[in-house]
Amino acid sequence: MGRRIFWPIQPVAKAPPVILAALVCMATIGSFLGPWSWQLDLLTHFRPQLATIGLVAIVMALLTSARMALVVSLITTLINVAPLAPYLSGGVRAAEGSSAADHVRLRVLTFNMHGQGADPDAFRQMVERENPDVILLAEAPHDTSYLLHGWENRYPHRISDYQGFPLGVVLLSRWEPRSWSADRSAARFRSVLTTRLCHPNLSTRCFTLVGLHAAQPFGNDLKRQRTQLDIAAREVKAASTDAVILMGDLNLTPWSPAFQSLIGDAELYDTARVRKFTATWSSRFPLFGLPIDHILINRGFSVIESRVGRDLGSDHFPVLADLMLAAKP
């Protein structure tokens, strides 16, 4: 009789957690090498996914007693969870009782409609239900007549930066635009809209809104995106009002270096920290969803509430924020 072969069961069982830990470790290291490659830079946006896979690797390592895989998985998971911490615990909200006469409440909404992707009836119902004061739309259909039909009194002011390019933005507002401009130095079809909006009944209560649909962070678009972000930061710092909102589809997650550079340079606060982690793009697939639509504010505002709206058919979800315009000194 031939010799019986006994396969080493334990080493085979340890192989999956070791391989998984190694893959997560390499991806995590690669995410810090973004300045050398836009492909590696993309990894920074997927820290929630890397953290989730790291947790799976930890469980697998514990079950198979794969000590080295356990150590590597713990370290990489902590590295990926750390930037997410501010969006897991929730931020500081404005006091609900601070609605004195010298304070003004404002509800804003930003939504990437994905062209014809969004259901126009669902969009109208959402707007009528939420009743925002200011709406910034990206990738709006060229013909918006149906969307706006009957809203002449609801939103008497409209700024469209379409100019034949679907990547521009459309602004609907109850607040009166006193001035506006569109900077197209990044690209003709990738503008940054800046407008000064004043309360319809309190003409001295104004704020500056900077809105954009940023380019995607890969390939040749990466340079356009960085240029748009630089323009947006410059507009925020040069605002003629003490209160500023920067919002739109930025195609960036909060834990990416470019986003952190933006909010640090322009001294902005991400209202998403109040609602905790919620994806705004491809949210139908929780593991792959990313928060890339943002409402950012400076010290002229405080946050009452921030939330992500319902699925309207687009690959993005609408994002809303209830803000309090700070009292004038």
mmCIF file of C-alpha atoms in Angstrom:
data_model
loop_
_atom_site.group_PDB
_atom_site.id
_atom_site.type_symbol
_atom_site.label_atom_id
_atom_site.label_comp_id
_atom_site.label_asym_id
_atom_site.label_seq_id
_atom_site.Cartn_x
_atom_site.Cartn_y
_atom_site.Cartn_z
ATOM 1 C CA MET A 1 0.000 0.000 0.000
ATOM 2 C CA GLY A 2 1.184 3.523 -0.760
ATOM 3 C CA ARG A 3 1.835 6.102 1.867
ATOM 4 C CA ARG A 4 -1.194 8.049 3.016
ATOM 5 C CA ILE A 5 -0.859 11.777 2.598
ATOM 6 C CA PHE A 6 -2.214 14.053 5.328
ATOM 7 C CA TRP A 7 -2.688 17.641 4.184
ATOM 8 C CA PRO A 8 -1.719 20.323 6.727
ATOM 9 C CA ILE A 9 -5.206 21.518 7.582
ATOM 10 C CA GLN A 10 -4.196 24.374 9.871
ATOM 11 C CA PRO A 11 -1.830 26.163 7.434
ATOM 12 C CA VAL A 12 -4.465 25.879 4.708
ATOM 13 C CA ALA A 13 -7.086 27.380 7.012
ATOM 14 C CA LYS A 14 -4.757 30.270 7.818
ATOM 15 C CA ALA A 15 -4.169 31.119 4.174
ATOM 16 C CA PRO A 16 -7.393 33.163 3.543
ATOM 17 C CA PRO A 17 -6.942 35.599 6.484
ATOM 18 C CA VAL A 18 -3.232 35.976 5.659
ATOM 19 C CA ILE A 19 -4.003 36.770 2.006
ATOM 20 C CA LEU A 20 -6.835 39.137 2.955
ATOM 21 C CA ALA A 21 -4.692 40.919 5.539
ATOM 22 C CA ALA A 22 -1.889 41.310 2.991
ATOM 23 C CA LEU A 23 -4.243 42.756 0.370
ATOM 24 C CA VAL A 24 -5.747 45.277 2.800
ATOM 25 C CA CYS A 25 -2.283 46.214 4.016
ATOM 26 C CA MET A 26 -1.032 46.842 0.467
ATOM 27 C CA ALA A 27 -4.128 48.877 -0.403
ATOM 28 C CA THR A 28 -3.754 50.944 2.765
ATOM 29 C CA ILE A 29 -0.086 51.648 2.076
ATOM 30 C CA GLY A 30 -0.958 52.505 -1.525
ATOM 31 C CA SER A 31 -3.565 55.026 -0.366
ATOM 32 C CA PHE A 32 -0.767 57.173 1.086
ATOM 33 C CA LEU A 33 1.107 57.227 -2.230
ATOM 34 C CA GLY A 34 -1.545 59.270 -4.037
ATOM 35 C CA PRO A 35 0.839 62.134 -4.968
ATOM 36 C CA TRP A 36 2.655 59.691 -7.255
ATOM 37 C CA SER A 37 -0.402 58.198 -8.956
ATOM 38 C CA TRP A 38 -4.064 59.144 -9.325
ATOM 39 C CA GLN A 39 -4.920 55.424 -9.283
ATOM 40 C CA LEU A 40 -3.428 55.125 -5.809
ATOM 41 C CA ASP A 41 -5.027 58.414 -4.774
ATOM 42 C CA LEU A 42 -8.444 56.868 -5.495
ATOM 43 C CA LEU A 43 -7.834 54.390 -2.679
ATOM 44 C CA THR A 44 -8.153 57.197 -0.124
ATOM 45 C CA HIS A 45 -11.863 57.493 -0.952
ATOM 46 C CA PHE A 46 -12.497 53.868 -0.049
ATOM 47 C CA ARG A 47 -11.396 53.919 3.581
ATOM 48 C CA PRO A 48 -14.829 52.699 4.816
ATOM 49 C CA GLN A 49 -14.559 49.708 2.506
ATOM 50 C CA LEU A 50 -10.966 49.032 3.520
ATOM 51 C CA ALA A 51 -11.946 49.281 7.183
ATOM 52 C CA THR A 52 -14.837 46.862 6.630
ATOM 53 C CA ILE A 53 -12.615 44.337 4.846
ATOM 54 C CA GLY A 54 -10.074 44.769 7.637
ATOM 55 C CA LEU A 55 -12.722 43.836 10.213
ATOM 56 C CA VAL A 56 -13.537 40.716 8.213
ATOM 57 C CA ALA A 57 -9.830 39.859 8.156
ATOM 58 C CA ILE A 58 -9.660 40.314 11.945
ATOM 59 C CA VAL A 59 -12.537 37.888 12.506
ATOM 60 C CA MET A 60 -11.027 35.344 10.125
ATOM 61 C CA ALA A 61 -7.636 35.657 11.811
ATOM 62 C CA LEU A 62 -9.185 35.117 15.249
ATOM 63 C CA LEU A 63 -11.068 32.047 14.079
ATOM 64 C CA THR A 64 -7.952 30.492 12.559
ATOM 65 C CA SER A 65 -5.432 31.711 15.164
ATOM 66 C CA ALA A 66 -3.441 33.460 12.441
ATOM 67 C CA ARG A 67 -1.505 35.777 14.747
ATOM 68 C CA MET A 68 0.495 37.720 12.171
ATOM 69 C CA ALA A 69 -2.608 38.264 10.033
ATOM 70 C CA LEU A 70 -4.442 39.445 13.161
ATOM 71 C CA VAL A 71 -1.763 42.030 14.000
ATOM 72 C CA VAL A 72 -1.587 43.343 10.429
ATOM 73 C CA SER A 73 -5.391 43.485 10.154
ATOM 74 C CA LEU A 74 -5.723 45.356 13.460
ATOM 75 C CA ILE A 75 -3.156 47.971 12.446
ATOM 76 C CA THR A 76 -4.557 48.569 8.960
ATOM 77 C CA THR A 77 -8.133 48.685 10.257
ATOM 78 C CA LEU A 78 -7.231 51.325 12.843
ATOM 79 C CA ILE A 79 -5.439 53.364 10.165
ATOM 80 C CA ASN A 80 -8.535 53.302 7.951
ATOM 81 C CA VAL A 81 -11.025 53.921 10.757
ATOM 82 C CA ALA A 82 -9.200 56.944 12.209
ATOM 83 C CA PRO A 83 -10.201 59.405 9.404
ATOM 84 C CA LEU A 84 -13.795 58.156 9.634
ATOM 85 C CA ALA A 85 -14.122 58.834 13.373
ATOM 86 C CA PRO A 86 -15.569 62.389 13.055
ATOM 87 C CA TYR A 87 -18.314 60.977 10.822
ATOM 88 C CA LEU A 88 -19.172 58.082 13.112
ATOM 89 C CA SER A 89 -19.786 59.988 16.344
ATOM 90 C CA GLY A 90 -21.769 62.972 15.060
ATOM 91 C CA GLY A 91 -20.848 66.634 15.407
ATOM 92 C CA VAL A 92 -22.119 69.626 17.371
ATOM 93 C CA ARG A 93 -25.555 70.963 16.460
ATOM 94 C CA ALA A 94 -26.864 74.466 16.912
ATOM 95 C CA ALA A 95 -29.124 74.950 19.900
ATOM 96 C CA GLU A 96 -32.753 74.643 18.800
ATOM 97 C CA GLY A 97 -33.681 77.466 21.130
ATOM 98 C CA SER A 98 -31.384 79.930 19.383
ATOM 99 C CA SER A 99 -34.027 81.050 16.891
ATOM 100 C CA ALA A 100 -34.156 84.592 18.212
ATOM 101 C CA ALA A 101 -35.093 87.521 16.006
ATOM 102 C CA ASP A 102 -31.460 88.228 15.192
ATOM 103 C CA HIS A 103 -30.974 84.686 13.855
ATOM 104 C CA VAL A 104 -32.189 83.462 10.465
ATOM 105 C CA ARG A 105 -32.848 79.855 9.578
ATOM 106 C CA LEU A 106 -32.035 78.560 6.127
ATOM 107 C CA ARG A 107 -32.659 75.194 4.458
ATOM 108 C CA VAL A 108 -30.420 74.318 1.506
ATOM 109 C CA LEU A 109 -30.425 71.357 -0.847
ATOM 110 C CA THR A 110 -27.881 70.063 -3.355
ATOM 111 C CA PHE A 111 -28.653 67.287 -5.823
ATOM 112 C CA ASN A 112 -26.930 65.732 -8.832
ATOM 113 C CA MET A 113 -29.854 64.751 -11.071
ATOM 114 C CA HIS A 114 -27.736 62.617 -13.422
ATOM 115 C CA GLY A 115 -29.434 64.122 -16.468
ATOM 116 C CA GLN A 116 -32.588 62.202 -17.221
ATOM 117 C CA GLY A 117 -31.827 59.744 -14.415
ATOM 118 C CA ALA A 118 -33.877 61.507 -11.752
ATOM 119 C CA ASP A 119 -37.649 61.086 -11.753
ATOM 120 C CA PRO A 120 -38.995 64.634 -12.281
ATOM 121 C CA ASP A 121 -42.250 63.905 -10.438
ATOM 122 C CA ALA A 122 -40.384 62.438 -7.466
ATOM 123 C CA PHE A 123 -38.067 65.463 -7.485
ATOM 124 C CA ARG A 124 -40.964 67.930 -7.440
ATOM 125 C CA GLN A 125 -42.690 66.031 -4.627
ATOM 126 C CA MET A 126 -39.482 66.021 -2.603
ATOM 127 C CA VAL A 127 -38.980 69.763 -3.040
ATOM 128 C CA GLU A 128 -42.583 70.517 -2.120
ATOM 129 C CA ARG A 129 -42.268 68.298 0.947
ATOM 130 C CA GLU A 130 -38.864 69.578 2.146
ATOM 131 C CA ASN A 131 -39.442 73.188 1.034
ATOM 132 C CA PRO A 132 -35.777 74.272 0.843
ATOM 133 C CA ASP A 133 -34.929 77.952 0.511
ATOM 134 C CA VAL A 134 -32.022 77.395 -1.877
ATOM 135 C CA ILE A 135 -31.468 74.525 -4.330
ATOM 136 C CA LEU A 136 -28.289 73.771 -6.266
ATOM 137 C CA LEU A 137 -28.697 71.230 -9.070
ATOM 138 C CA ALA A 138 -25.912 69.499 -10.982
ATOM 139 C CA GLU A 139 -26.399 67.599 -14.237
ATOM 140 C CA ALA A 140 -29.907 69.012 -14.529
ATOM 141 C CA PRO A 141 -31.810 68.192 -17.752
ATOM 142 C CA HIS A 142 -31.379 70.815 -20.462
ATOM 143 C CA ASP A 143 -35.125 71.452 -20.498
ATOM 144 C CA THR A 144 -36.062 72.311 -16.918
ATOM 145 C CA SER A 145 -39.445 73.834 -17.803
ATOM 146 C CA TYR A 146 -41.371 70.898 -16.348
ATOM 147 C CA LEU A 147 -39.262 70.885 -13.186
ATOM 148 C CA LEU A 148 -39.930 74.578 -12.601
ATOM 149 C CA HIS A 149 -43.514 74.780 -13.817
ATOM 150 C CA GLY A 150 -45.693 76.512 -11.240
ATOM 151 C CA TRP A 151 -42.720 77.454 -9.063
ATOM 152 C CA GLU A 152 -42.437 81.079 -10.173
ATOM 153 C CA ASN A 153 -43.584 82.264 -6.743
ATOM 154 C CA ARG A 154 -41.904 79.488 -4.779
ATOM 155 C CA TYR A 155 -38.503 80.160 -6.369
ATOM 156 C CA PRO A 156 -38.592 83.588 -8.018
ATOM 157 C CA HIS A 157 -34.820 83.633 -8.605
ATOM 158 C CA ARG A 158 -32.931 81.303 -10.908
ATOM 159 C CA ILE A 159 -29.300 81.251 -12.034
ATOM 160 C CA SER A 160 -28.396 78.791 -14.768
ATOM 161 C CA ASP A 161 -24.807 78.153 -15.766
ATOM 162 C CA TYR A 162 -25.761 75.633 -18.437
ATOM 163 C CA GLN A 163 -24.285 77.211 -21.609
ATOM 164 C CA GLY A 164 -24.712 73.975 -23.555
ATOM 165 C CA PHE A 165 -22.773 71.843 -21.065
ATOM 166 C CA PRO A 166 -24.682 69.414 -18.802
ATOM 167 C CA LEU A 167 -21.956 69.601 -16.135
ATOM 168 C CA GLY A 168 -22.856 73.144 -15.077
ATOM 169 C CA VAL A 169 -25.111 74.004 -12.139
ATOM 170 C CA VAL A 170 -28.582 75.498 -11.766
ATOM 171 C CA LEU A 171 -29.536 77.562 -8.726
ATOM 172 C CA LEU A 172 -33.124 78.050 -7.520
ATOM 173 C CA SER A 173 -33.606 80.477 -4.663
ATOM 174 C CA ARG A 174 -36.077 82.387 -2.543
ATOM 175 C CA TRP A 175 -33.221 84.590 -1.425
ATOM 176 C CA GLU A 176 -32.411 87.385 -3.848
ATOM 177 C CA PRO A 177 -29.136 87.221 -5.817
ATOM 178 C CA ARG A 178 -27.444 90.614 -5.541
ATOM 179 C CA SER A 179 -24.523 89.562 -7.728
ATOM 180 C CA TRP A 180 -23.133 86.403 -9.296
ATOM 181 C CA SER A 181 -20.244 85.162 -11.405
ATOM 182 C CA ALA A 182 -19.048 81.907 -12.950
ATOM 183 C CA ASP A 183 -15.333 81.143 -13.090
ATOM 184 C CA ARG A 184 -14.516 78.840 -16.020
ATOM 185 C CA SER A 185 -10.740 78.964 -15.823
ATOM 186 C CA ALA A 186 -10.633 75.239 -14.926
ATOM 187 C CA ALA A 187 -12.640 74.359 -18.061
ATOM 188 C CA ARG A 188 -15.504 75.909 -19.999
ATOM 189 C CA PHE A 189 -17.753 73.065 -18.890
ATOM 190 C CA ARG A 190 -16.495 72.944 -15.281
ATOM 191 C CA SER A 191 -17.362 76.295 -13.772
ATOM 192 C CA VAL A 192 -17.499 77.525 -10.182
ATOM 193 C CA LEU A 193 -20.586 79.622 -9.419
ATOM 194 C CA THR A 194 -20.391 82.371 -6.796
ATOM 195 C CA THR A 195 -23.386 84.462 -5.776
ATOM 196 C CA ARG A 196 -24.369 86.798 -2.949
ATOM 197 C CA LEU A 197 -27.864 85.960 -1.694
ATOM 198 C CA CYS A 198 -29.949 88.199 0.567
ATOM 199 C CA HIS A 199 -33.036 87.392 2.603
ATOM 200 C CA PRO A 200 -36.266 88.399 0.788
ATOM 201 C CA ASN A 201 -37.544 90.353 3.817
ATOM 202 C CA LEU A 202 -34.340 91.215 5.669
ATOM 203 C CA SER A 203 -32.161 92.867 3.058
ATOM 204 C CA THR A 204 -29.180 93.195 5.365
ATOM 205 C CA ARG A 205 -29.014 89.455 6.089
ATOM 206 C CA CYS A 206 -26.928 88.018 3.281
ATOM 207 C CA PHE A 207 -24.536 85.181 2.640
ATOM 208 C CA THR A 208 -22.245 84.020 -0.153
ATOM 209 C CA LEU A 209 -22.890 80.726 -1.910
ATOM 210 C CA VAL A 210 -20.183 78.952 -3.878
ATOM 211 C CA GLY A 211 -21.548 76.067 -5.954
ATOM 212 C CA LEU A 212 -19.887 73.628 -8.299
ATOM 213 C CA HIS A 213 -19.933 70.221 -9.886
ATOM 214 C CA ALA A 214 -16.305 69.176 -9.580
ATOM 215 C CA ALA A 215 -14.527 66.992 -12.094
ATOM 216 C CA GLN A 216 -13.850 63.364 -11.279
ATOM 217 C CA PRO A 217 -10.589 62.621 -9.448
ATOM 218 C CA PHE A 218 -8.900 60.518 -12.099
ATOM 219 C CA GLY A 219 -7.065 60.857 -15.378
ATOM 220 C CA ASN A 220 -6.964 64.280 -17.004
ATOM 221 C CA ASP A 221 -9.948 65.382 -14.913
ATOM 222 C CA LEU A 222 -7.878 65.350 -11.735
ATOM 223 C CA LYS A 223 -6.099 68.581 -12.672
ATOM 224 C CA ARG A 224 -9.437 70.235 -13.500
ATOM 225 C CA GLN A 225 -10.843 69.138 -10.158
ATOM 226 C CA ARG A 226 -7.909 70.547 -8.213
ATOM 227 C CA THR A 227 -8.185 73.829 -10.130
ATOM 228 C CA GLN A 228 -11.908 74.043 -9.337
ATOM 229 C CA LEU A 229 -11.238 73.410 -5.659
ATOM 230 C CA ASP A 230 -8.567 76.109 -5.607
ATOM 231 C CA ILE A 231 -11.024 78.534 -7.227
ATOM 232 C CA ALA A 232 -13.739 77.596 -4.718
ATOM 233 C CA ALA A 233 -11.387 78.121 -1.774
ATOM 234 C CA ARG A 234 -10.345 81.482 -3.173
ATOM 235 C CA GLU A 235 -13.970 82.560 -3.603
ATOM 236 C CA VAL A 236 -14.794 81.542 -0.044
ATOM 237 C CA LYS A 237 -11.904 83.563 1.367
ATOM 238 C CA ALA A 238 -12.729 86.560 -0.807
ATOM 239 C CA ALA A 239 -16.465 86.530 0.024
ATOM 240 C CA SER A 240 -18.069 89.911 0.611
ATOM 241 C CA THR A 241 -20.190 88.479 3.454
ATOM 242 C CA ASP A 242 -19.248 86.966 6.787
ATOM 243 C CA ALA A 243 -21.320 83.824 6.107
ATOM 244 C CA VAL A 244 -20.436 81.393 3.307
ATOM 245 C CA ILE A 245 -21.794 78.076 2.041
ATOM 246 C CA LEU A 246 -19.858 75.900 -0.403
ATOM 247 C CA MET A 247 -21.922 73.051 -1.791
ATOM 248 C CA GLY A 248 -22.385 70.668 -4.686
ATOM 249 C CA ASP A 249 -21.102 67.391 -6.069
ATOM 250 C CA LEU A 250 -17.404 67.667 -5.242
ATOM 251 C CA ASN A 251 -16.539 64.100 -6.333
ATOM 252 C CA LEU A 252 -14.480 63.806 -3.148
ATOM 253 C CA THR A 253 -14.952 61.956 0.113
ATOM 254 C CA PRO A 254 -14.341 63.798 3.409
ATOM 255 C CA TRP A 255 -11.249 61.734 4.240
ATOM 256 C CA SER A 256 -9.411 62.402 0.969
ATOM 257 C CA PRO A 257 -6.344 64.697 1.148
ATOM 258 C CA ALA A 258 -7.843 67.088 -1.427
ATOM 259 C CA PHE A 259 -10.994 67.523 0.666
ATOM 260 C CA GLN A 260 -9.032 68.057 3.852
ATOM 261 C CA SER A 261 -6.885 70.632 2.056
ATOM 262 C CA LEU A 262 -10.020 72.435 0.851
ATOM 263 C CA ILE A 263 -11.717 72.746 4.224
ATOM 264 C CA GLY A 264 -8.435 73.614 5.926
ATOM 265 C CA ASP A 265 -7.495 76.306 3.421
ATOM 266 C CA ALA A 266 -10.992 77.842 3.316
ATOM 267 C CA GLU A 267 -11.718 77.244 7.046
ATOM 268 C CA LEU A 268 -14.927 75.327 6.406
ATOM 269 C CA TYR A 269 -16.956 72.844 8.452
ATOM 270 C CA ASP A 270 -18.550 69.770 6.889
ATOM 271 C CA THR A 271 -22.231 69.575 7.871
ATOM 272 C CA ALA A 272 -22.129 65.819 7.195
ATOM 273 C CA ARG A 273 -20.428 65.402 10.568
ATOM 274 C CA VAL A 274 -23.785 66.126 12.209
ATOM 275 C CA ARG A 275 -25.665 63.345 10.427
ATOM 276 C CA LYS A 276 -22.890 60.764 10.835
ATOM 277 C CA PHE A 277 -21.721 58.581 7.960
ATOM 278 C CA THR A 278 -24.177 58.377 5.067
ATOM 279 C CA ALA A 279 -23.287 57.724 1.431
ATOM 280 C CA THR A 280 -24.714 60.076 -1.203
ATOM 281 C CA TRP A 281 -23.549 58.325 -4.383
ATOM 282 C CA SER A 282 -24.509 54.773 -5.356
ATOM 283 C CA SER A 283 -26.174 54.475 -1.973
ATOM 284 C CA ARG A 284 -28.266 51.558 -3.225
ATOM 285 C CA PHE A 285 -25.107 49.477 -2.753
ATOM 286 C CA PRO A 286 -24.060 50.135 0.853
ATOM 287 C CA LEU A 287 -20.615 48.567 0.565
ATOM 288 C CA PHE A 288 -19.725 50.698 -2.471
ATOM 289 C CA GLY A 289 -21.531 53.943 -1.628
ATOM 290 C CA LEU A 290 -19.497 57.110 -1.022
ATOM 291 C CA PRO A 291 -20.337 60.553 0.433
ATOM 292 C CA ILE A 292 -19.243 62.884 -2.387
ATOM 293 C CA ASP A 293 -22.058 65.502 -2.300
ATOM 294 C CA HIS A 294 -21.391 68.156 0.309
ATOM 295 C CA ILE A 295 -22.701 71.212 2.110
ATOM 296 C CA LEU A 296 -19.808 73.059 3.765
ATOM 297 C CA ILE A 297 -20.124 76.179 5.920
ATOM 298 C CA ASN A 298 -17.881 78.737 7.561
ATOM 299 C CA ARG A 299 -18.262 80.292 11.010
ATOM 300 C CA GLY A 300 -21.073 82.513 9.807
ATOM 301 C CA PHE A 301 -23.405 79.506 10.037
ATOM 302 C CA SER A 302 -24.178 76.773 12.533
ATOM 303 C CA VAL A 303 -25.835 73.439 11.784
ATOM 304 C CA ILE A 304 -29.254 72.466 13.057
ATOM 305 C CA GLU A 305 -29.658 69.293 11.004
ATOM 306 C CA SER A 306 -28.090 67.531 8.020
ATOM 307 C CA ARG A 307 -29.568 64.562 6.192
ATOM 308 C CA VAL A 308 -29.623 62.593 2.945
ATOM 309 C CA GLY A 309 -32.919 62.478 1.072
ATOM 310 C CA ARG A 310 -34.757 59.613 -0.581
ATOM 311 C CA ASP A 311 -33.865 57.811 -3.797
ATOM 312 C CA LEU A 312 -35.168 59.894 -6.721
ATOM 313 C CA GLY A 313 -33.805 57.723 -9.528
ATOM 314 C CA SER A 314 -30.400 59.396 -9.921
ATOM 315 C CA ASP A 315 -27.184 57.639 -8.939
ATOM 316 C CA HIS A 316 -26.881 60.406 -6.323
ATOM 317 C CA PHE A 317 -29.145 61.143 -3.375
ATOM 318 C CA PRO A 318 -30.197 64.703 -2.500
ATOM 319 C CA VAL A 319 -28.435 66.264 0.492
ATOM 320 C CA LEU A 320 -30.163 68.782 2.770
ATOM 321 C CA ALA A 321 -29.015 70.944 5.664
ATOM 322 C CA ASP A 322 -30.900 73.211 8.057
ATOM 323 C CA LEU A 323 -28.608 76.067 9.015
ATOM 324 C CA MET A 324 -28.680 79.052 11.319
ATOM 325 C CA LEU A 325 -27.228 82.293 9.996
ATOM 326 C CA ALA A 326 -25.255 83.760 12.861
ATOM 327 C CA ALA A 327 -26.365 87.000 14.464
ATOM 328 C CA LYS A 328 -24.640 90.083 13.140
ATOM 329 C CA PRO A 329 -22.074 91.495 15.585
#
